[in-house]
Amino acid sequence: MKTILNLLKDKPRLYRIVAESDTPAGKTFDITVMVAIALSLIAAFIETRPTTNELLKDILTVMEYVLTVFFTIEYILRIYCYPRPKEYALSFFGIVDLLATLPLYLSLIPMLSSVRYLYIIRAFRLLRIFRVLKLFNYINEGYLLMESIRLSLRKILVYFLFVVILVVIIGTLMFIIEGNQPGSDFTDIGTSIYWAIVTLTTVGYGDITPVTAIGRFFSGVVMVLGYTIIAVPTGIVSATMIDETNRKVKGDNCPRCGKKVDKKDRYCRNCGEKL
Amino acid sequence: MKTILNLLKDKPRLYRIVAESDTPAGKTFDITVMVAIALSLIAAFIETRPTTNELLKDILTVMEYVLTVFFTIEYILRIYCYPRPKEYALSFFGIVDLLATLPLYLSLIPMLSSVRYLYIIRAFRLLRIFRVLKLFNYINEGYLLMESIRLSLRKILVYFLFVVILVVIIGTLMFIIEGNQPGSDFTDIGTSIYWAIVTLTTVGYGDITPVTAIGRFFSGVVMVLGYTIIAVPTGIVSATMIDETNRKVKGDNCPRCGKKVDKKDRYCRNCGEKL
Amino acid sequence: MKTILNLLKDKPRLYRIVAESDTPAGKTFDITVMVAIALSLIAAFIETRPTTNELLKDILTVMEYVLTVFFTIEYILRIYCYPRPKEYALSFFGIVDLLATLPLYLSLIPMLSSVRYLYIIRAFRLLRIFRVLKLFNYINEGYLLMESIRLSLRKILVYFLFVVILVVIIGTLMFIIEGNQPGSDFTDIGTSIYWAIVTLTTVGYGDITPVTAIGRFFSGVVMVLGYTIIAVPTGIVSATMIDETNRKVKGDNCPRCGKKVDKKDRYCRNCGEKL
Amino acid sequence: MKTILNLLKDKPRLYRIVAESDTPAGKTFDITVMVAIALSLIAAFIETRPTTNELLKDILTVMEYVLTVFFTIEYILRIYCYPRPKEYALSFFGIVDLLATLPLYLSLIPMLSSVRYLYIIRAFRLLRIFRVLKLFNYINEGYLLMESIRLSLRKILVYFLFVVILVVIIGTLMFIIEGNQPGSDFTDIGTSIYWAIVTLTTVGYGDITPVTAIGRFFSGVVMVLGYTIIAVPTGIVSATMIDETNRKVKGDNCPRCGKKVDKKDRYCRNCGEKL
């Protein structure tokens, strides 16, 4: 008890345990957290299975509450010992750490009982495993991946709005073609748009399928044309990725004058363009 | 009333309101239109749901007519105040604006009642949101995307004809293999071709599936071989996109002599080739 | 009759009509053939529909025989008037022209009646439309596509053997996991391999699906891992296509010494490597 | 008998027969092995079919045992005559050769009878066909493919962990949305995650599908967003492949200073970086 109180007074030491994994205590703490996360995920899997008996369900529920209290204490400790708690609280992992505890408390409010399993969002915390295992190369690859996606984001957003409009149009056309058939799956425009998304993304559940000749012909056209449309995001991501890889190896070109610039340069030596 | 009449006389001011969104009035007008479009789309969703009661349906139908009249007035105003109305009428958005109003009027003709929901084509007008929000970067990305698709178009058209012929052949082969089986899904060549499209594009509804060993073997070959064939449009779009990105950054090479040319050059400095 | 006899004697003129489409007669001939092909395809679609009445079926059957006789005469004419008939007979279109007529004759042999609709292979002849319409740019794009596929072929073949072995292994594992379950879809190894192909290519019919927890877990692993494996042919085709496009614009590099070589060069100027 | 004994004494000659295929005896041996593998695969296919009669099953079972004994002798011979038997035993093909024989022996243990068909892993041995047919170009292409995958592996692993976490979150959200509906397919979190994998990878069996409006809306969002996420491995593999191809043709750039380096260089001439 006294050790814990002493530890609470020694913020830097607490920080080394909670936030870093260089010391044995820090490593032990990190691994304990990882195991707790894994346990809570497995508990959720087993608990929701209809074949699980009531006793086991009760044990697992208790475990969930214990683990959530543990994560809550961990979250409070982080806020307490971090040098800039506000920055942490608003970072990706800060938000995940909070969302990993809140849902279970919220589920105590009768109307919100179904949000309970949202605590599974704590799975995102498993991404910290690369830091714990000191796999910094993997972290870099992760950042490169995110960078590629971030750079493609604007293109992809424009593309998404286009796809949304397209599935609305295709869904409506299909509703006009097949909707008035007896026994048709295309009961309303919403369902038809759902079908259009399922078809254009090549998921193809088959829960809603055309039955008339004209409906099948139109579906075929949508699939073949759609395949090209859906090829676009792959093209976007590929192009960005190749660009990024080239930039990493060969350095960059100035976007204004086209002259080669160093990776560390902040302004083009030739034309002064900000990089 | 008098304000409206005055406004109708002042064409340039009307143009600034209807076509631009720099003035407060123009911005208000644009946002009103966007909201009206969103409302009419939601109305169509709700109205076609089988669970919607008759009263709500009637209200939504009235709303549709009101909104369509509003869009019709807007279209007439645009034709009236645009400096070059003909050019507008034939542009992409001019045609969409017209198609956004016509179907409801056409649906009054008894035989064409089913075309009614085609007015949903007005969803395309939502693409104007980028201009309203002054997200010109997004518009540029959109043009780049369209440019990439346009440049790939010829390749893709050749590819499409090839795919169409291929699915006709594959569908017929499958009809020969499975068509004479009792209880077979492959009842005619049209259905078999529909199956071939569903399979080659990897949509895979599962409404028509082979049941004989030879039919399954042939399907497997089609899938594995088909995967390569269907990889081609992705390759085409990727290649064009990478090319376009390179051109934007590094400038271009003359297609005849291969020498570097500036982006602004209209003729190659070395060999005079038109660019 | 005499005109025809005269024409048969004048081989070069006959060649201009049958093989080229520069003269009005040649153009008329080509368009007649195209229309005949389209008609025969449509006839096959309609004839096999179960809802088609017997009279129409009989008319279409007669039409098929008439068209096939027409294509046979055309084939004989081509063999007769081409300067190098053997080369033609062994070319892609020569073989297609022959296969477009043979199946109907073969179907007269009682045992082979089901091969009848194989004459649909004549659909490939529609590829000639680009030549008839003088869309030579499209023909070039077609050759570029074929070249890209041809250059990727060796990589793709190695990849295919690998995929075949993989689906055999995955299918067997799934048969071991799910095969002995009551009511399982995985009745034998062949069916399991068919499932593995359907899953790995992301077609996903859903006619055969895992029902046990372990089977679903294994399926999930196959899908996620498989997505990367199946991404490979897209990567191969993309890489080849980008390579080809670069080569067309920038010229090539010598594969031995890496120095730039002209497109027309047959030997590297620097090291003498044959290109 | 004596010939065999002599052969067993002459290790180098035995090696030439068993491991190489330059001599007629070696080629005969290799082809015999290939045929035996093909036979055993076909036997497994036929044996597990429910329609196969008992007598044929018994014959095939005997054949399996005979072939497995043959492969066991072959494995022992390889261990016996290879100059470095340990290296062979731990190589990819060494392990495959062992796994090709073990399962049948293991299946004699009552509890492990279901592992029997695992011997199908011997299918991997068919990859040796390229060496037997001396298709070394194909082997090189295979290594290039493996190299591309190996180089992408770290990126793909990071990506996989991300996908695993994502499907856990998506599956749980869907369980919260659809799980408490009467007659819902989403009975537990495990099933929901299985659905999320089937959907995100665009396999789309359709055995589990959303039925509520909100569930379908969420599925649509997952599909459209997911398509971009799933485009990433294709982008990774494409980028690596293009990089590899460039490196093969143009030589490489030093990762530190960016100067060009020869393929054979082990250190950068300019900055001394190890390559």
PDB file of N, CA and C in Angstrom, chain D residues 14-72:
ATOM      1  N   LEU D  14      23.586 -42.660 -56.918  1.00  0.00           N
ATOM      2  CA  LEU D  14      22.230 -42.628 -56.358  1.00  0.00           C
ATOM      3  C   LEU D  14      21.719 -41.192 -56.305  1.00  0.00           C
ATOM      4  N   TYR D  15      22.629 -40.276 -55.888  1.00  0.00           N
ATOM      5  CA  TYR D  15      22.264 -38.868 -55.815  1.00  0.00           C
ATOM      6  C   TYR D  15      21.844 -38.347 -57.178  1.00  0.00           C
ATOM      7  N   ARG D  16      22.604 -38.737 -58.220  1.00  0.00           N
ATOM      8  CA  ARG D  16      22.286 -38.265 -59.570  1.00  0.00           C
ATOM      9  C   ARG D  16      20.913 -38.757 -60.005  1.00  0.00           C
ATOM     10  N   ILE D  17      20.538 -39.935 -59.564  1.00  0.00           N
ATOM     11  CA  ILE D  17      19.216 -40.466 -59.935  1.00  0.00           C
ATOM     12  C   ILE D  17      18.105 -39.789 -59.132  1.00  0.00           C
ATOM     13  N   VAL D  18      18.315 -39.733 -57.815  1.00  0.00           N
ATOM     14  CA  VAL D  18      17.244 -39.262 -56.929  1.00  0.00           C
ATOM     15  C   VAL D  18      17.079 -37.751 -56.986  1.00  0.00           C
ATOM     16  N   ALA D  19      18.201 -37.010 -56.994  1.00  0.00           N
ATOM     17  CA  ALA D  19      18.104 -35.561 -56.813  1.00  0.00           C
ATOM     18  C   ALA D  19      18.233 -34.778 -58.110  1.00  0.00           C
ATOM     19  N   GLU D  20      18.858 -35.355 -59.130  1.00  0.00           N
ATOM     20  CA  GLU D  20      19.027 -34.614 -60.383  1.00  0.00           C
ATOM     21  C   GLU D  20      18.189 -35.239 -61.476  1.00  0.00           C
ATOM     22  N   SER D  21      18.064 -34.543 -62.597  1.00  0.00           N
ATOM     23  CA  SER D  21      17.303 -35.145 -63.693  1.00  0.00           C
ATOM     24  C   SER D  21      18.024 -34.949 -65.019  1.00  0.00           C
ATOM     25  N   ASP D  22      19.373 -35.044 -64.967  1.00  0.00           N
ATOM     26  CA  ASP D  22      20.160 -34.897 -66.185  1.00  0.00           C
ATOM     27  C   ASP D  22      20.379 -36.237 -66.876  1.00  0.00           C
ATOM     28  N   THR D  23      20.465 -37.300 -66.085  1.00  0.00           N
ATOM     29  CA  THR D  23      20.675 -38.628 -66.658  1.00  0.00           C
ATOM     30  C   THR D  23      19.321 -39.251 -67.003  1.00  0.00           C
ATOM     31  N   PRO D  24      19.299 -40.203 -67.937  1.00  0.00           N
ATOM     32  CA  PRO D  24      18.023 -40.877 -68.260  1.00  0.00           C
ATOM     33  C   PRO D  24      17.396 -41.498 -67.024  1.00  0.00           C
ATOM     34  N   ALA D  25      18.222 -42.142 -66.173  1.00  0.00           N
ATOM     35  CA  ALA D  25      17.696 -42.774 -64.953  1.00  0.00           C
ATOM     36  C   ALA D  25      17.080 -41.725 -64.029  1.00  0.00           C
ATOM     37  N   GLY D  26      17.752 -40.573 -63.911  1.00  0.00           N
ATOM     38  CA  GLY D  26      17.254 -39.493 -63.057  1.00  0.00           C
ATOM     39  C   GLY D  26      15.938 -38.953 -63.558  1.00  0.00           C
ATOM     40  N   LYS D  27      15.857 -38.797 -64.884  1.00  0.00           N
ATOM     41  CA  LYS D  27      14.634 -38.272 -65.476  1.00  0.00           C
ATOM     42  C   LYS D  27      13.481 -39.249 -65.262  1.00  0.00           C
ATOM     43  N   THR D  28      13.761 -40.543 -65.504  1.00  0.00           N
ATOM     44  CA  THR D  28      12.748 -41.576 -65.296  1.00  0.00           C
ATOM     45  C   THR D  28      12.249 -41.551 -63.862  1.00  0.00           C
ATOM     46  N   PHE D  29      13.207 -41.454 -62.922  1.00  0.00           N
ATOM     47  CA  PHE D  29      12.850 -41.432 -61.512  1.00  0.00           C
ATOM     48  C   PHE D  29      11.935 -40.245 -61.199  1.00  0.00           C
ATOM     49  N   ASP D  30      12.329 -39.047 -61.676  1.00  0.00           N
ATOM     50  CA  ASP D  30      11.548 -37.842 -61.409  1.00  0.00           C
ATOM     51  C   ASP D  30      10.136 -37.950 -61.971  1.00  0.00           C
ATOM     52  N   ILE D  31      10.035 -38.453 -63.205  1.00  0.00           N
ATOM     53  CA  ILE D  31       8.715 -38.556 -63.831  1.00  0.00           C
ATOM     54  C   ILE D  31       7.857 -39.575 -63.079  1.00  0.00           C
ATOM     55  N   THR D  32       8.494 -40.694 -62.642  1.00  0.00           N
ATOM     56  CA  THR D  32       7.766 -41.691 -61.849  1.00  0.00           C
ATOM     57  C   THR D  32       7.177 -41.051 -60.590  1.00  0.00           C
ATOM     58  N   VAL D  33       8.001 -40.233 -59.919  1.00  0.00           N
ATOM     59  CA  VAL D  33       7.537 -39.573 -58.695  1.00  0.00           C
ATOM     60  C   VAL D  33       6.353 -38.651 -59.002  1.00  0.00           C
ATOM     61  N   MET D  34       6.489 -37.849 -60.068  1.00  0.00           N
ATOM     62  CA  MET D  34       5.415 -36.925 -60.455  1.00  0.00           C
ATOM     63  C   MET D  34       4.104 -37.681 -60.700  1.00  0.00           C
ATOM     64  N   VAL D  35       4.207 -38.765 -61.461  1.00  0.00           N
ATOM     65  CA  VAL D  35       3.015 -39.555 -61.772  1.00  0.00           C
ATOM     66  C   VAL D  35       2.414 -40.125 -60.485  1.00  0.00           C
ATOM     67  N   ALA D  36       3.290 -40.602 -59.589  1.00  0.00           N
ATOM     68  CA  ALA D  36       2.808 -41.157 -58.312  1.00  0.00           C
ATOM     69  C   ALA D  36       2.065 -40.101 -57.505  1.00  0.00           C
ATOM     70  N   ILE D  37       2.595 -38.866 -57.496  1.00  0.00           N
ATOM     71  CA  ILE D  37       1.928 -37.781 -56.761  1.00  0.00           C
ATOM     72  C   ILE D  37       0.552 -37.507 -57.374  1.00  0.00           C
ATOM     73  N   ALA D  38       0.526 -37.368 -58.705  1.00  0.00           N
ATOM     74  CA  ALA D  38      -0.736 -37.089 -59.397  1.00  0.00           C
ATOM     75  C   ALA D  38      -1.755 -38.184 -59.095  1.00  0.00           C
ATOM     76  N   LEU D  39      -1.293 -39.459 -59.159  1.00  0.00           N
ATOM     77  CA  LEU D  39      -2.173 -40.602 -58.867  1.00  0.00           C
ATOM     78  C   LEU D  39      -2.749 -40.512 -57.469  1.00  0.00           C
ATOM     79  N   SER D  40      -1.897 -40.184 -56.493  1.00  0.00           N
ATOM     80  CA  SER D  40      -2.363 -40.161 -55.102  1.00  0.00           C
ATOM     81  C   SER D  40      -3.366 -39.033 -54.888  1.00  0.00           C
ATOM     82  N   LEU D  41      -3.191 -37.900 -55.600  1.00  0.00           N
ATOM     83  CA  LEU D  41      -4.151 -36.802 -55.485  1.00  0.00           C
ATOM     84  C   LEU D  41      -5.502 -37.227 -56.054  1.00  0.00           C
ATOM     85  N   ILE D  42      -5.451 -37.828 -57.259  1.00  0.00           N
ATOM     86  CA  ILE D  42      -6.698 -38.270 -57.897  1.00  0.00           C
ATOM     87  C   ILE D  42      -7.393 -39.310 -57.023  1.00  0.00           C
ATOM     88  N   ALA D  43      -6.592 -40.226 -56.428  1.00  0.00           N
ATOM     89  CA  ALA D  43      -7.154 -41.247 -55.545  1.00  0.00           C
ATOM     90  C   ALA D  43      -7.928 -40.613 -54.387  1.00  0.00           C
ATOM     91  N   ALA D  44      -7.341 -39.552 -53.791  1.00  0.00           N
ATOM     92  CA  ALA D  44      -8.004 -38.883 -52.668  1.00  0.00           C
ATOM     93  C   ALA D  44      -9.320 -38.258 -53.111  1.00  0.00           C
ATOM     94  N   PHE D  45      -9.323 -37.630 -54.316  1.00  0.00           N
ATOM     95  CA  PHE D  45     -10.548 -37.036 -54.848  1.00  0.00           C
ATOM     96  C   PHE D  45     -11.656 -38.076 -54.949  1.00  0.00           C
ATOM     97  N   ILE D  46     -11.307 -39.193 -55.603  1.00  0.00           N
ATOM     98  CA  ILE D  46     -12.326 -40.209 -55.890  1.00  0.00           C
ATOM     99  C   ILE D  46     -12.779 -40.894 -54.607  1.00  0.00           C
ATOM    100  N   GLU D  47     -11.821 -41.210 -53.734  1.00  0.00           N
ATOM    101  CA  GLU D  47     -12.118 -41.980 -52.525  1.00  0.00           C
ATOM    102  C   GLU D  47     -13.122 -41.279 -51.618  1.00  0.00           C
ATOM    103  N   THR D  48     -13.025 -39.935 -51.544  1.00  0.00           N
ATOM    104  CA  THR D  48     -13.907 -39.214 -50.610  1.00  0.00           C
ATOM    105  C   THR D  48     -15.288 -38.921 -51.194  1.00  0.00           C
ATOM    106  N   ARG D  49     -15.464 -39.189 -52.491  1.00  0.00           N
ATOM    107  CA  ARG D  49     -16.785 -38.916 -53.075  1.00  0.00           C
ATOM    108  C   ARG D  49     -17.815 -39.883 -52.486  1.00  0.00           C
ATOM    109  N   PRO D  50     -18.955 -39.413 -52.047  1.00  0.00           N
ATOM    110  CA  PRO D  50     -19.945 -40.307 -51.414  1.00  0.00           C
ATOM    111  C   PRO D  50     -20.485 -41.352 -52.393  1.00  0.00           C
ATOM    112  N   THR D  51     -20.426 -41.054 -53.701  1.00  0.00           N
ATOM    113  CA  THR D  51     -20.988 -41.967 -54.692  1.00  0.00           C
ATOM    114  C   THR D  51     -20.045 -43.117 -55.049  1.00  0.00           C
ATOM    115  N   THR D  52     -18.795 -43.055 -54.560  1.00  0.00           N
ATOM    116  CA  THR D  52     -17.836 -44.104 -54.886  1.00  0.00           C
ATOM    117  C   THR D  52     -18.206 -45.389 -54.144  1.00  0.00           C
ATOM    118  N   ASN D  53     -18.177 -46.537 -54.870  1.00  0.00           N
ATOM    119  CA  ASN D  53     -18.564 -47.775 -54.189  1.00  0.00           C
ATOM    120  C   ASN D  53     -17.421 -48.317 -53.323  1.00  0.00           C
ATOM    121  N   GLU D  54     -17.779 -49.200 -52.401  1.00  0.00           N
ATOM    122  CA  GLU D  54     -16.850 -49.655 -51.372  1.00  0.00           C
ATOM    123  C   GLU D  54     -15.619 -50.360 -51.938  1.00  0.00           C
ATOM    124  N   LEU D  55     -15.834 -51.174 -52.985  1.00  0.00           N
ATOM    125  CA  LEU D  55     -14.715 -51.925 -53.566  1.00  0.00           C
ATOM    126  C   LEU D  55     -13.639 -50.973 -54.071  1.00  0.00           C
ATOM    127  N   LEU D  56     -14.076 -49.947 -54.871  1.00  0.00           N
ATOM    128  CA  LEU D  56     -13.129 -48.970 -55.421  1.00  0.00           C
ATOM    129  C   LEU D  56     -12.413 -48.244 -54.294  1.00  0.00           C
ATOM    130  N   LYS D  57     -13.175 -47.908 -53.247  1.00  0.00           N
ATOM    131  CA  LYS D  57     -12.572 -47.236 -52.090  1.00  0.00           C
ATOM    132  C   LYS D  57     -11.453 -48.072 -51.498  1.00  0.00           C
ATOM    133  N   ASP D  58     -11.703 -49.380 -51.366  1.00  0.00           N
ATOM    134  CA  ASP D  58     -10.686 -50.265 -50.794  1.00  0.00           C
ATOM    135  C   ASP D  58      -9.446 -50.315 -51.674  1.00  0.00           C
ATOM    136  N   ILE D  59      -9.675 -50.426 -52.990  1.00  0.00           N
ATOM    137  CA  ILE D  59      -8.534 -50.465 -53.915  1.00  0.00           C
ATOM    138  C   ILE D  59      -7.711 -49.186 -53.773  1.00  0.00           C
ATOM    139  N   LEU D  60      -8.416 -48.032 -53.743  1.00  0.00           N
ATOM    140  CA  LEU D  60      -7.722 -46.750 -53.662  1.00  0.00           C
ATOM    141  C   LEU D  60      -6.964 -46.623 -52.345  1.00  0.00           C
ATOM    142  N   THR D  61      -7.550 -47.157 -51.261  1.00  0.00           N
ATOM    143  CA  THR D  61      -6.872 -47.097 -49.963  1.00  0.00           C
ATOM    144  C   THR D  61      -5.574 -47.890 -50.014  1.00  0.00           C
ATOM    145  N   VAL D  62      -5.648 -49.070 -50.615  1.00  0.00           N
ATOM    146  CA  VAL D  62      -4.435 -49.880 -50.759  1.00  0.00           C
ATOM    147  C   VAL D  62      -3.396 -49.104 -51.565  1.00  0.00           C
ATOM    148  N   MET D  63      -3.844 -48.495 -52.668  1.00  0.00           N
ATOM    149  CA  MET D  63      -2.943 -47.720 -53.520  1.00  0.00           C
ATOM    150  C   MET D  63      -2.271 -46.603 -52.719  1.00  0.00           C
ATOM    151  N   GLU D  64      -3.054 -45.919 -51.904  1.00  0.00           N
ATOM    152  CA  GLU D  64      -2.503 -44.841 -51.063  1.00  0.00           C
ATOM    153  C   GLU D  64      -1.377 -45.349 -50.188  1.00  0.00           C
ATOM    154  N   TYR D  65      -1.615 -46.517 -49.560  1.00  0.00           N
ATOM    155  CA  TYR D  65      -0.582 -47.057 -48.683  1.00  0.00           C
ATOM    156  C   TYR D  65       0.664 -47.416 -49.476  1.00  0.00           C
ATOM    157  N   VAL D  66       0.475 -48.050 -50.628  1.00  0.00           N
ATOM    158  CA  VAL D  66       1.619 -48.429 -51.471  1.00  0.00           C
ATOM    159  C   VAL D  66       2.413 -47.187 -51.848  1.00  0.00           C
ATOM    160  N   LEU D  67       1.687 -46.145 -52.327  1.00  0.00           N
ATOM    161  CA  LEU D  67       2.362 -44.919 -52.757  1.00  0.00           C
ATOM    162  C   LEU D  67       3.085 -44.254 -51.588  1.00  0.00           C
ATOM    163  N   THR D  68       2.445 -44.271 -50.412  1.00  0.00           N
ATOM    164  CA  THR D  68       3.067 -43.627 -49.252  1.00  0.00           C
ATOM    165  C   THR D  68       4.340 -44.363 -48.853  1.00  0.00           C
ATOM    166  N   VAL D  69       4.309 -45.700 -48.931  1.00  0.00           N
ATOM    167  CA  VAL D  69       5.532 -46.467 -48.643  1.00  0.00           C
ATOM    168  C   VAL D  69       6.614 -46.094 -49.651  1.00  0.00           C
ATOM    169  N   PHE D  70       6.217 -45.970 -50.914  1.00  0.00           N
ATOM    170  CA  PHE D  70       7.153 -45.565 -51.966  1.00  0.00           C
ATOM    171  C   PHE D  70       7.780 -44.209 -51.639  1.00  0.00           C
ATOM    172  N   PHE D  71       6.931 -43.213 -51.238  1.00  0.00           N
ATOM    173  CA  PHE D  71       7.443 -41.879 -50.911  1.00  0.00           C
ATOM    174  C   PHE D  71       8.335 -41.913 -49.669  1.00  0.00           C
ATOM    175  N   THR D  72       8.023 -42.844 -48.742  1.00  0.00           N
ATOM    176  CA  THR D  72       8.840 -42.975 -47.538  1.00  0.00           C
ATOM    177  C   THR D  72      10.231 -43.477 -47.895  1.00  0.00           C
TER     178      THR D  72
END
